[in-house]
């Protein structure tokens, strides 16, 4: 046993340091040092030499066969001008007598708007054409003075023809923006949270050059015109607009900053000694889209500071990322002089440098402001606009008010994007050629299986395979370096797919016999490259405020330290316990309760619209709660428990009639203006919501069934787009020869078009019996099953994946399919279209294209237990109105992307969404043939036994007539059983003794 150690008399005990004390001390030192390091401000942005990229594009490195279409992009047209030594026009502007147009079609009127004589078109199918005398053969810039007229609040779009031809590919769409400003004083709710103000359109004449819609090119378009007479035609694509002037002028040629500095010296301009001007970003003078609005940021230094309460104090981010979006701020300087301009900004996408075109009083001051790069930073910083040596630019400003505008542009990566797109087209073609050579088999998901014991000798069958792979490798390596240079020597995440593709292609190049085994991997890489292109185009930037200051002004450090961020996070955590569903509501208020079965982001936008518009307009307070998708069973439980909301949004289309039978929801036809409200929707969309002459919900969203096809593939194999099912049958052998297939969706929903197109119905007129025993129903059933029995369509397939790789270049899809293509297959942009689905030609020669739109349709309903019927009805009318549906759709898409496009059931609102003209025409034309199945008692057995009948006819080979007759017998049995259960008479009417007792017992939908 160890003995204790004693100190000698007269001596002091020695101080001993234990290992534990050393460990604690070391840990404290590390923590302190770490805290100090973390608490240091992050470094400021470092400007770099941003390459100046001309608008000319190289000729494609790939074959014409792989192009998306036969039209030539502007960049290559401009390059051909340069080769031909065409010069810019250098004379006086050539003006067109705007009201003396030479030809027109549709609704074209001469008007006087805001004191100017003009020509107006209605934005539908109209066009107007002028004759222009060109003085000399040269390249001209075309300027247009325009005024958007009252419409659907979307930007105006037009297409251009010169001498009856489209001068280049991009001339199919020109966008003329509307501009918006926020009106009124700042408003706050009872808890101190800011309420967004009302947006008002700024109506004034504007002159803008004809330029690429998304600012893909640096400068406005140049049009080469020979001396003589020409025609210029503008065709409506979307929205009404008046035109006051059209002129051909000398293309703008900007000086560089060095030249501007010399001009400053020659004119004797000196640095200003005025006070610093501080301009907040959250309320701009105007913005080019309704969705370009301020956001709430709780950074410690953001102004006005706001952590615990919602205060919209910064602008940008995900709302301000698309090319062509413009925001303007007004400021006033007290005296003439040279000033520096700085912004407190943040770059939210890791390692990506956003670009903006900067104008002062409508003019770009010098070349370096055409595509100014905001250096990537971590967090927030205040930096001046500066050159590659980090020296601030100086701007001469006269005393008085000025306007600075920032427009999103993609920067000098247009050549890289074009080259990658060209490569994607060629590799997609190569993939199709390899599949055809190897006769590869595919499973339902499109996964390709190849015989690994077979020698394919691809280099003999596809002689240029190595050359094409090497060309793509060269293109990707060159594009990678270009992207790195444009981003200041750093590479965002979208560079990784390029490296992956290079590695994969090099492996294929080394041994071309491995290509068939790597086709699945190749498809994945193609998709990643397509997504990368979309990411390259997105240029997110946040702005907190702008500073206009005399030269040499020291900007403060305004980026948060670690300690400051931790403090804000703690405050935010505490604030998260507040009841945000009741924001803006006092305890004594009469409140309308609304449930919404959608995601949190979607519901937050509805809350914002209610606070901004509905409550100020009607005085009705609303409490909105988010509930899970497909949670209608919770609604019935809440109803039986006396805790149901007044209104619910996002209810599946088949639910309202089921609830109405149980007396749980209100018949909207009891309101005097119900018929007027119903006119907002396609008539047939109301059929699943009606029962016993009552209307039990309003449509919110509506689906569609359309024919989707790959334009490049069908063009390559020389196939026409089918209009009838007979055309489809003719197309199938040609597809099969190429190793391709046609897609038709599996499931009982596939029967609906064939039933309706052949004149059949699901039920008798009174809804008491199945009508599937009629001859028309049998004809439709045979047409449906013959697709699989006679024409060998796949029983199941991943249409999306196989559409992407070209194995299923045509088929029937819906809204969800469109979303997947738009968001996850950007490599196919410009290579596919959607048109109304095939139909049956009737005796009059008209093609009946009848189909359902109920796939993902949702509705809004009012609960019977509500104590606020009138208020609930006002809310439902407001919510389904054209104005709110367009605004909601715009907000959702700007915030969440095209994949969240709102498929409104309001027919007029759909026309205000961001569909292209062709897509909108396809949707509205198909909706003219919309036909829906009514909801009846026991109707759930119809789908079940139709599926059984299909299984018997297709999988077991049973006679179609017998299979369908067996189904009808079982369906009718269940219809009768449910009619007896709910005491429905032979007239189809429900006796008064029926429903509420059933609800009280808690019966749920079978």
JSON list of C-alpha atoms in Angstrom, two decimals, residues 721-896:
[
{"chain": "A", "resi": 721, "resn": "UNK", "atom": "CA", "xyz": [-47.12, 13.06, -84.94]},
{"chain": "A", "resi": 722, "resn": "UNK", "atom": "CA", "xyz": [-50.25, 10.86, -84.72]},
{"chain": "A", "resi": 723, "resn": "UNK", "atom": "CA", "xyz": [-53.64, 12.53, -84.55]},
{"chain": "A", "resi": 724, "resn": "UNK", "atom": "CA", "xyz": [-55.84, 9.42, -84.19]},
{"chain": "A", "resi": 725, "resn": "UNK", "atom": "CA", "xyz": [-55.37, 5.98, -82.69]},
{"chain": "A", "resi": 726, "resn": "UNK", "atom": "CA", "xyz": [-55.26, 4.62, -86.20]},
{"chain": "A", "resi": 727, "resn": "UNK", "atom": "CA", "xyz": [-52.23, 6.86, -86.78]},
{"chain": "A", "resi": 728, "resn": "UNK", "atom": "CA", "xyz": [-50.67, 5.39, -83.64]},
{"chain": "A", "resi": 729, "resn": "UNK", "atom": "CA", "xyz": [-51.17, 1.86, -84.96]},
{"chain": "A", "resi": 730, "resn": "UNK", "atom": "CA", "xyz": [-49.46, 2.92, -88.20]},
{"chain": "A", "resi": 731, "resn": "UNK", "atom": "CA", "xyz": [-46.54, 4.46, -86.28]},
{"chain": "A", "resi": 732, "resn": "UNK", "atom": "CA", "xyz": [-45.86, 1.44, -84.06]},
{"chain": "A", "resi": 733, "resn": "UNK", "atom": "CA", "xyz": [-44.08, -0.76, -86.67]},
{"chain": "A", "resi": 734, "resn": "UNK", "atom": "CA", "xyz": [-41.74, 2.10, -87.55]},
{"chain": "A", "resi": 735, "resn": "UNK", "atom": "CA", "xyz": [-40.87, 2.61, -83.89]},
{"chain": "A", "resi": 736, "resn": "UNK", "atom": "CA", "xyz": [-40.31, -1.11, -83.37]},
{"chain": "A", "resi": 737, "resn": "UNK", "atom": "CA", "xyz": [-37.97, -1.26, -86.37]},
{"chain": "A", "resi": 738, "resn": "UNK", "atom": "CA", "xyz": [-35.81, 1.30, -84.57]},
{"chain": "A", "resi": 739, "resn": "UNK", "atom": "CA", "xyz": [-35.92, -0.59, -81.28]},
{"chain": "A", "resi": 740, "resn": "UNK", "atom": "CA", "xyz": [-38.33, 1.97, -79.80]},
{"chain": "A", "resi": 741, "resn": "UNK", "atom": "CA", "xyz": [-41.76, 1.80, -78.19]},
{"chain": "A", "resi": 742, "resn": "UNK", "atom": "CA", "xyz": [-44.91, 3.87, -77.64]},
{"chain": "A", "resi": 743, "resn": "UNK", "atom": "CA", "xyz": [-45.99, 4.51, -74.04]},
{"chain": "A", "resi": 744, "resn": "UNK", "atom": "CA", "xyz": [-49.52, 4.34, -72.72]},
{"chain": "A", "resi": 745, "resn": "UNK", "atom": "CA", "xyz": [-50.10, 4.62, -68.95]},
{"chain": "A", "resi": 746, "resn": "UNK", "atom": "CA", "xyz": [-50.92, 1.46, -67.05]},
{"chain": "A", "resi": 747, "resn": "UNK", "atom": "CA", "xyz": [-53.95, 1.20, -64.80]},
{"chain": "A", "resi": 748, "resn": "UNK", "atom": "CA", "xyz": [-57.67, 1.61, -65.10]},
{"chain": "A", "resi": 749, "resn": "UNK", "atom": "CA", "xyz": [-57.30, 5.32, -65.99]},
{"chain": "A", "resi": 750, "resn": "UNK", "atom": "CA", "xyz": [-56.15, 4.17, -69.42]},
{"chain": "A", "resi": 751, "resn": "UNK", "atom": "CA", "xyz": [-59.66, 2.97, -70.20]},
{"chain": "A", "resi": 752, "resn": "UNK", "atom": "CA", "xyz": [-61.29, 6.38, -69.74]},
{"chain": "A", "resi": 753, "resn": "UNK", "atom": "CA", "xyz": [-60.20, 7.99, -73.06]},
{"chain": "A", "resi": 754, "resn": "UNK", "atom": "CA", "xyz": [-61.22, 4.93, -75.11]},
{"chain": "A", "resi": 755, "resn": "UNK", "atom": "CA", "xyz": [-64.60, 4.78, -73.35]},
{"chain": "A", "resi": 756, "resn": "UNK", "atom": "CA", "xyz": [-65.45, 8.46, -73.85]},
{"chain": "A", "resi": 757, "resn": "UNK", "atom": "CA", "xyz": [-63.98, 8.74, -77.36]},
{"chain": "A", "resi": 758, "resn": "UNK", "atom": "CA", "xyz": [-66.22, 5.87, -78.50]},
{"chain": "A", "resi": 759, "resn": "UNK", "atom": "CA", "xyz": [-69.31, 7.50, -77.00]},
{"chain": "A", "resi": 760, "resn": "UNK", "atom": "CA", "xyz": [-69.56, 5.40, -73.85]},
{"chain": "A", "resi": 761, "resn": "UNK", "atom": "CA", "xyz": [-70.34, 6.36, -70.25]},
{"chain": "A", "resi": 762, "resn": "UNK", "atom": "CA", "xyz": [-69.46, 4.85, -66.88]},
{"chain": "A", "resi": 763, "resn": "UNK", "atom": "CA", "xyz": [-72.98, 5.00, -65.44]},
{"chain": "A", "resi": 764, "resn": "UNK", "atom": "CA", "xyz": [-76.55, 5.46, -66.50]},
{"chain": "A", "resi": 765, "resn": "UNK", "atom": "CA", "xyz": [-77.94, 9.00, -66.40]},
{"chain": "A", "resi": 766, "resn": "UNK", "atom": "CA", "xyz": [-79.38, 8.52, -62.89]},
{"chain": "A", "resi": 767, "resn": "UNK", "atom": "CA", "xyz": [-76.08, 7.12, -61.58]},
{"chain": "A", "resi": 768, "resn": "UNK", "atom": "CA", "xyz": [-77.73, 3.96, -60.25]},
{"chain": "A", "resi": 769, "resn": "UNK", "atom": "CA", "xyz": [-76.30, 1.36, -62.65]},
{"chain": "A", "resi": 770, "resn": "UNK", "atom": "CA", "xyz": [-73.13, 0.76, -64.61]},
{"chain": "A", "resi": 771, "resn": "UNK", "atom": "CA", "xyz": [-73.31, 1.61, -68.32]},
{"chain": "A", "resi": 772, "resn": "UNK", "atom": "CA", "xyz": [-70.29, -0.50, -69.20]},
{"chain": "A", "resi": 773, "resn": "UNK", "atom": "CA", "xyz": [-72.54, -3.14, -70.74]},
{"chain": "A", "resi": 774, "resn": "UNK", "atom": "CA", "xyz": [-73.30, -0.83, -73.67]},
{"chain": "A", "resi": 775, "resn": "UNK", "atom": "CA", "xyz": [-71.72, -1.53, -77.12]},
{"chain": "A", "resi": 776, "resn": "UNK", "atom": "CA", "xyz": [-69.66, 1.69, -77.01]},
{"chain": "A", "resi": 777, "resn": "UNK", "atom": "CA", "xyz": [-68.12, 0.61, -73.70]},
{"chain": "A", "resi": 778, "resn": "UNK", "atom": "CA", "xyz": [-67.15, -2.78, -75.16]},
{"chain": "A", "resi": 779, "resn": "UNK", "atom": "CA", "xyz": [-65.59, -1.12, -78.22]},
{"chain": "A", "resi": 780, "resn": "UNK", "atom": "CA", "xyz": [-63.52, 1.13, -75.97]},
{"chain": "A", "resi": 781, "resn": "UNK", "atom": "CA", "xyz": [-62.50, -1.84, -73.80]},
{"chain": "A", "resi": 782, "resn": "UNK", "atom": "CA", "xyz": [-61.32, -3.79, -76.85]},
{"chain": "A", "resi": 783, "resn": "UNK", "atom": "CA", "xyz": [-59.34, -0.78, -78.13]},
{"chain": "A", "resi": 784, "resn": "UNK", "atom": "CA", "xyz": [-57.68, -0.50, -74.74]},
{"chain": "A", "resi": 785, "resn": "UNK", "atom": "CA", "xyz": [-56.75, -4.16, -74.36]},
{"chain": "A", "resi": 786, "resn": "UNK", "atom": "CA", "xyz": [-55.68, -4.46, -78.02]},
{"chain": "A", "resi": 787, "resn": "UNK", "atom": "CA", "xyz": [-52.82, -2.06, -77.34]},
{"chain": "A", "resi": 788, "resn": "UNK", "atom": "CA", "xyz": [-51.25, -4.86, -75.32]},
{"chain": "A", "resi": 789, "resn": "UNK", "atom": "CA", "xyz": [-52.69, -7.98, -76.99]},
{"chain": "A", "resi": 790, "resn": "UNK", "atom": "CA", "xyz": [-52.23, -6.99, -80.62]},
{"chain": "A", "resi": 791, "resn": "UNK", "atom": "CA", "xyz": [-49.69, -4.16, -80.64]},
{"chain": "A", "resi": 792, "resn": "UNK", "atom": "CA", "xyz": [-47.50, -5.43, -77.81]},
{"chain": "A", "resi": 793, "resn": "UNK", "atom": "CA", "xyz": [-47.16, -2.22, -75.85]},
{"chain": "A", "resi": 794, "resn": "UNK", "atom": "CA", "xyz": [-45.19, -2.80, -72.64]},
{"chain": "A", "resi": 795, "resn": "UNK", "atom": "CA", "xyz": [-47.41, -3.60, -69.67]},
{"chain": "A", "resi": 796, "resn": "UNK", "atom": "CA", "xyz": [-45.29, -1.38, -67.44]},
{"chain": "A", "resi": 797, "resn": "UNK", "atom": "CA", "xyz": [-42.49, 1.07, -68.12]},
{"chain": "A", "resi": 798, "resn": "UNK", "atom": "CA", "xyz": [-40.67, 4.08, -66.68]},
{"chain": "A", "resi": 799, "resn": "UNK", "atom": "CA", "xyz": [-41.78, 6.51, -69.37]},
{"chain": "A", "resi": 800, "resn": "UNK", "atom": "CA", "xyz": [-39.73, 9.36, -67.97]},
{"chain": "A", "resi": 801, "resn": "UNK", "atom": "CA", "xyz": [-36.40, 7.54, -68.04]},
{"chain": "A", "resi": 802, "resn": "UNK", "atom": "CA", "xyz": [-36.99, 5.90, -71.40]},
{"chain": "A", "resi": 803, "resn": "UNK", "atom": "CA", "xyz": [-38.24, 9.15, -72.91]},
{"chain": "A", "resi": 804, "resn": "UNK", "atom": "CA", "xyz": [-34.98, 10.76, -71.85]},
{"chain": "A", "resi": 805, "resn": "UNK", "atom": "CA", "xyz": [-32.78, 8.13, -73.49]},
{"chain": "A", "resi": 806, "resn": "UNK", "atom": "CA", "xyz": [-34.92, 8.00, -76.64]},
{"chain": "A", "resi": 807, "resn": "UNK", "atom": "CA", "xyz": [-36.22, 4.44, -76.27]},
{"chain": "A", "resi": 808, "resn": "UNK", "atom": "CA", "xyz": [-39.80, 5.65, -75.81]},
{"chain": "A", "resi": 809, "resn": "UNK", "atom": "CA", "xyz": [-39.80, 8.87, -77.84]},
{"chain": "A", "resi": 810, "resn": "UNK", "atom": "CA", "xyz": [-43.58, 9.24, -77.76]},
{"chain": "A", "resi": 811, "resn": "UNK", "atom": "CA", "xyz": [-46.40, 8.50, -75.35]},
{"chain": "A", "resi": 812, "resn": "UNK", "atom": "CA", "xyz": [-49.25, 9.79, -73.22]},
{"chain": "A", "resi": 813, "resn": "UNK", "atom": "CA", "xyz": [-48.36, 11.73, -70.07]},
{"chain": "A", "resi": 814, "resn": "UNK", "atom": "CA", "xyz": [-49.89, 14.18, -67.60]},
{"chain": "A", "resi": 815, "resn": "UNK", "atom": "CA", "xyz": [-48.96, 17.20, -65.50]},
{"chain": "A", "resi": 816, "resn": "UNK", "atom": "CA", "xyz": [-46.62, 15.18, -63.27]},
{"chain": "A", "resi": 817, "resn": "UNK", "atom": "CA", "xyz": [-44.76, 13.94, -66.32]},
{"chain": "A", "resi": 818, "resn": "UNK", "atom": "CA", "xyz": [-44.37, 17.51, -67.57]},
{"chain": "A", "resi": 819, "resn": "UNK", "atom": "CA", "xyz": [-42.94, 18.54, -64.20]},
{"chain": "A", "resi": 820, "resn": "UNK", "atom": "CA", "xyz": [-40.35, 15.76, -64.29]},
{"chain": "A", "resi": 821, "resn": "UNK", "atom": "CA", "xyz": [-39.26, 16.71, -67.80]},
{"chain": "A", "resi": 822, "resn": "UNK", "atom": "CA", "xyz": [-39.08, 20.40, -66.98]},
{"chain": "A", "resi": 823, "resn": "UNK", "atom": "CA", "xyz": [-37.07, 19.93, -63.78]},
{"chain": "A", "resi": 824, "resn": "UNK", "atom": "CA", "xyz": [-35.02, 16.76, -64.22]},
{"chain": "A", "resi": 825, "resn": "UNK", "atom": "CA", "xyz": [-34.40, 16.49, -67.96]},
{"chain": "A", "resi": 826, "resn": "UNK", "atom": "CA", "xyz": [-32.99, 19.89, -68.94]},
{"chain": "A", "resi": 827, "resn": "UNK", "atom": "CA", "xyz": [-30.75, 18.16, -71.50]},
{"chain": "A", "resi": 828, "resn": "UNK", "atom": "CA", "xyz": [-33.94, 17.70, -73.56]},
{"chain": "A", "resi": 829, "resn": "UNK", "atom": "CA", "xyz": [-34.86, 21.39, -73.62]},
{"chain": "A", "resi": 830, "resn": "UNK", "atom": "CA", "xyz": [-36.02, 22.22, -77.13]},
{"chain": "A", "resi": 831, "resn": "UNK", "atom": "CA", "xyz": [-36.23, 18.55, -78.11]},
{"chain": "A", "resi": 832, "resn": "UNK", "atom": "CA", "xyz": [-39.75, 17.69, -77.04]},
{"chain": "A", "resi": 833, "resn": "UNK", "atom": "CA", "xyz": [-43.28, 18.96, -77.38]},
{"chain": "A", "resi": 834, "resn": "UNK", "atom": "CA", "xyz": [-46.70, 18.19, -76.00]},
{"chain": "A", "resi": 835, "resn": "UNK", "atom": "CA", "xyz": [-49.91, 18.16, -78.04]},
{"chain": "A", "resi": 836, "resn": "UNK", "atom": "CA", "xyz": [-53.49, 16.96, -77.53]},
{"chain": "A", "resi": 837, "resn": "UNK", "atom": "CA", "xyz": [-53.71, 13.19, -77.23]},
{"chain": "A", "resi": 838, "resn": "UNK", "atom": "CA", "xyz": [-54.83, 10.94, -80.12]},
{"chain": "A", "resi": 839, "resn": "UNK", "atom": "CA", "xyz": [-58.54, 10.38, -80.59]},
{"chain": "A", "resi": 840, "resn": "UNK", "atom": "CA", "xyz": [-61.21, 8.67, -82.64]},
{"chain": "A", "resi": 841, "resn": "UNK", "atom": "CA", "xyz": [-62.49, 10.31, -85.82]},
{"chain": "A", "resi": 842, "resn": "UNK", "atom": "CA", "xyz": [-66.30, 10.44, -85.75]},
{"chain": "A", "resi": 843, "resn": "UNK", "atom": "CA", "xyz": [-68.78, 10.41, -88.64]},
{"chain": "A", "resi": 844, "resn": "UNK", "atom": "CA", "xyz": [-68.44, 14.20, -89.07]},
{"chain": "A", "resi": 845, "resn": "UNK", "atom": "CA", "xyz": [-64.68, 13.93, -89.50]},
{"chain": "A", "resi": 846, "resn": "UNK", "atom": "CA", "xyz": [-64.03, 15.52, -86.09]},
{"chain": "A", "resi": 847, "resn": "UNK", "atom": "CA", "xyz": [-61.40, 13.83, -83.92]},
{"chain": "A", "resi": 848, "resn": "UNK", "atom": "CA", "xyz": [-62.86, 13.12, -80.48]},
{"chain": "A", "resi": 849, "resn": "UNK", "atom": "CA", "xyz": [-59.98, 13.49, -78.01]},
{"chain": "A", "resi": 850, "resn": "UNK", "atom": "CA", "xyz": [-62.04, 13.08, -74.81]},
{"chain": "A", "resi": 851, "resn": "UNK", "atom": "CA", "xyz": [-59.96, 12.33, -71.71]},
{"chain": "A", "resi": 852, "resn": "UNK", "atom": "CA", "xyz": [-60.04, 12.94, -67.97]},
{"chain": "A", "resi": 853, "resn": "UNK", "atom": "CA", "xyz": [-58.16, 15.64, -66.08]},
{"chain": "A", "resi": 854, "resn": "UNK", "atom": "CA", "xyz": [-58.61, 14.21, -62.61]},
{"chain": "A", "resi": 855, "resn": "UNK", "atom": "CA", "xyz": [-55.16, 12.67, -62.15]},
{"chain": "A", "resi": 856, "resn": "UNK", "atom": "CA", "xyz": [-53.76, 15.09, -59.56]},
{"chain": "A", "resi": 857, "resn": "UNK", "atom": "CA", "xyz": [-56.76, 17.44, -59.35]},
{"chain": "A", "resi": 858, "resn": "UNK", "atom": "CA", "xyz": [-57.56, 19.06, -55.99]},
{"chain": "A", "resi": 859, "resn": "UNK", "atom": "CA", "xyz": [-60.51, 21.02, -54.66]},
{"chain": "A", "resi": 860, "resn": "UNK", "atom": "CA", "xyz": [-61.64, 23.52, -52.02]},
{"chain": "A", "resi": 861, "resn": "UNK", "atom": "CA", "xyz": [-64.65, 22.70, -49.83]},
{"chain": "A", "resi": 862, "resn": "UNK", "atom": "CA", "xyz": [-66.67, 24.22, -46.97]},
{"chain": "A", "resi": 863, "resn": "UNK", "atom": "CA", "xyz": [-67.58, 22.17, -43.90]},
{"chain": "A", "resi": 864, "resn": "UNK", "atom": "CA", "xyz": [-71.20, 21.90, -42.81]},
{"chain": "A", "resi": 865, "resn": "UNK", "atom": "CA", "xyz": [-70.21, 22.73, -39.23]},
{"chain": "A", "resi": 866, "resn": "UNK", "atom": "CA", "xyz": [-68.94, 26.22, -40.09]},
{"chain": "A", "resi": 867, "resn": "UNK", "atom": "CA", "xyz": [-70.44, 29.16, -38.23]},
{"chain": "A", "resi": 868, "resn": "UNK", "atom": "CA", "xyz": [-69.12, 31.59, -40.85]},
{"chain": "A", "resi": 869, "resn": "UNK", "atom": "CA", "xyz": [-70.74, 30.49, -44.10]},
{"chain": "A", "resi": 870, "resn": "UNK", "atom": "CA", "xyz": [-70.66, 33.86, -45.81]},
{"chain": "A", "resi": 871, "resn": "UNK", "atom": "CA", "xyz": [-67.07, 34.55, -44.79]},
{"chain": "A", "resi": 872, "resn": "UNK", "atom": "CA", "xyz": [-66.00, 31.07, -45.91]},
{"chain": "A", "resi": 873, "resn": "UNK", "atom": "CA", "xyz": [-67.69, 31.58, -49.28]},
{"chain": "A", "resi": 874, "resn": "UNK", "atom": "CA", "xyz": [-65.93, 34.94, -49.70]},
{"chain": "A", "resi": 875, "resn": "UNK", "atom": "CA", "xyz": [-62.63, 33.20, -49.04]},
{"chain": "A", "resi": 876, "resn": "UNK", "atom": "CA", "xyz": [-63.33, 30.43, -51.54]},
{"chain": "A", "resi": 877, "resn": "UNK", "atom": "CA", "xyz": [-64.32, 32.95, -54.21]},
{"chain": "A", "resi": 878, "resn": "UNK", "atom": "CA", "xyz": [-61.22, 35.02, -53.52]},
{"chain": "A", "resi": 879, "resn": "UNK", "atom": "CA", "xyz": [-58.94, 32.00, -53.57]},
{"chain": "A", "resi": 880, "resn": "UNK", "atom": "CA", "xyz": [-60.23, 30.58, -56.88]},
{"chain": "A", "resi": 881, "resn": "UNK", "atom": "CA", "xyz": [-60.35, 33.96, -58.62]},
{"chain": "A", "resi": 882, "resn": "UNK", "atom": "CA", "xyz": [-58.20, 34.57, -61.68]},
{"chain": "A", "resi": 883, "resn": "UNK", "atom": "CA", "xyz": [-56.21, 37.32, -59.98]},
{"chain": "A", "resi": 884, "resn": "UNK", "atom": "CA", "xyz": [-55.22, 35.25, -56.93]},
{"chain": "A", "resi": 885, "resn": "UNK", "atom": "CA", "xyz": [-54.56, 32.07, -58.89]},
{"chain": "A", "resi": 886, "resn": "UNK", "atom": "CA", "xyz": [-52.19, 33.90, -61.25]},
{"chain": "A", "resi": 887, "resn": "UNK", "atom": "CA", "xyz": [-50.47, 35.66, -58.39]},
{"chain": "A", "resi": 888, "resn": "UNK", "atom": "CA", "xyz": [-50.14, 32.49, -56.31]},
{"chain": "A", "resi": 889, "resn": "UNK", "atom": "CA", "xyz": [-48.82, 30.57, -59.30]},
{"chain": "A", "resi": 890, "resn": "UNK", "atom": "CA", "xyz": [-46.27, 33.28, -60.00]},
{"chain": "A", "resi": 891, "resn": "UNK", "atom": "CA", "xyz": [-45.09, 33.38, -56.38]},
{"chain": "A", "resi": 892, "resn": "UNK", "atom": "CA", "xyz": [-44.80, 29.59, -56.11]},
{"chain": "A", "resi": 893, "resn": "UNK", "atom": "CA", "xyz": [-42.88, 29.19, -59.35]},
{"chain": "A", "resi": 894, "resn": "UNK", "atom": "CA", "xyz": [-40.51, 32.06, -58.65]},
{"chain": "A", "resi": 895, "resn": "UNK", "atom": "CA", "xyz": [-39.71, 30.66, -55.22]},
{"chain": "A", "resi": 896, "resn": "UNK", "atom": "CA", "xyz": [-39.73, 26.90, -55.85]}
]
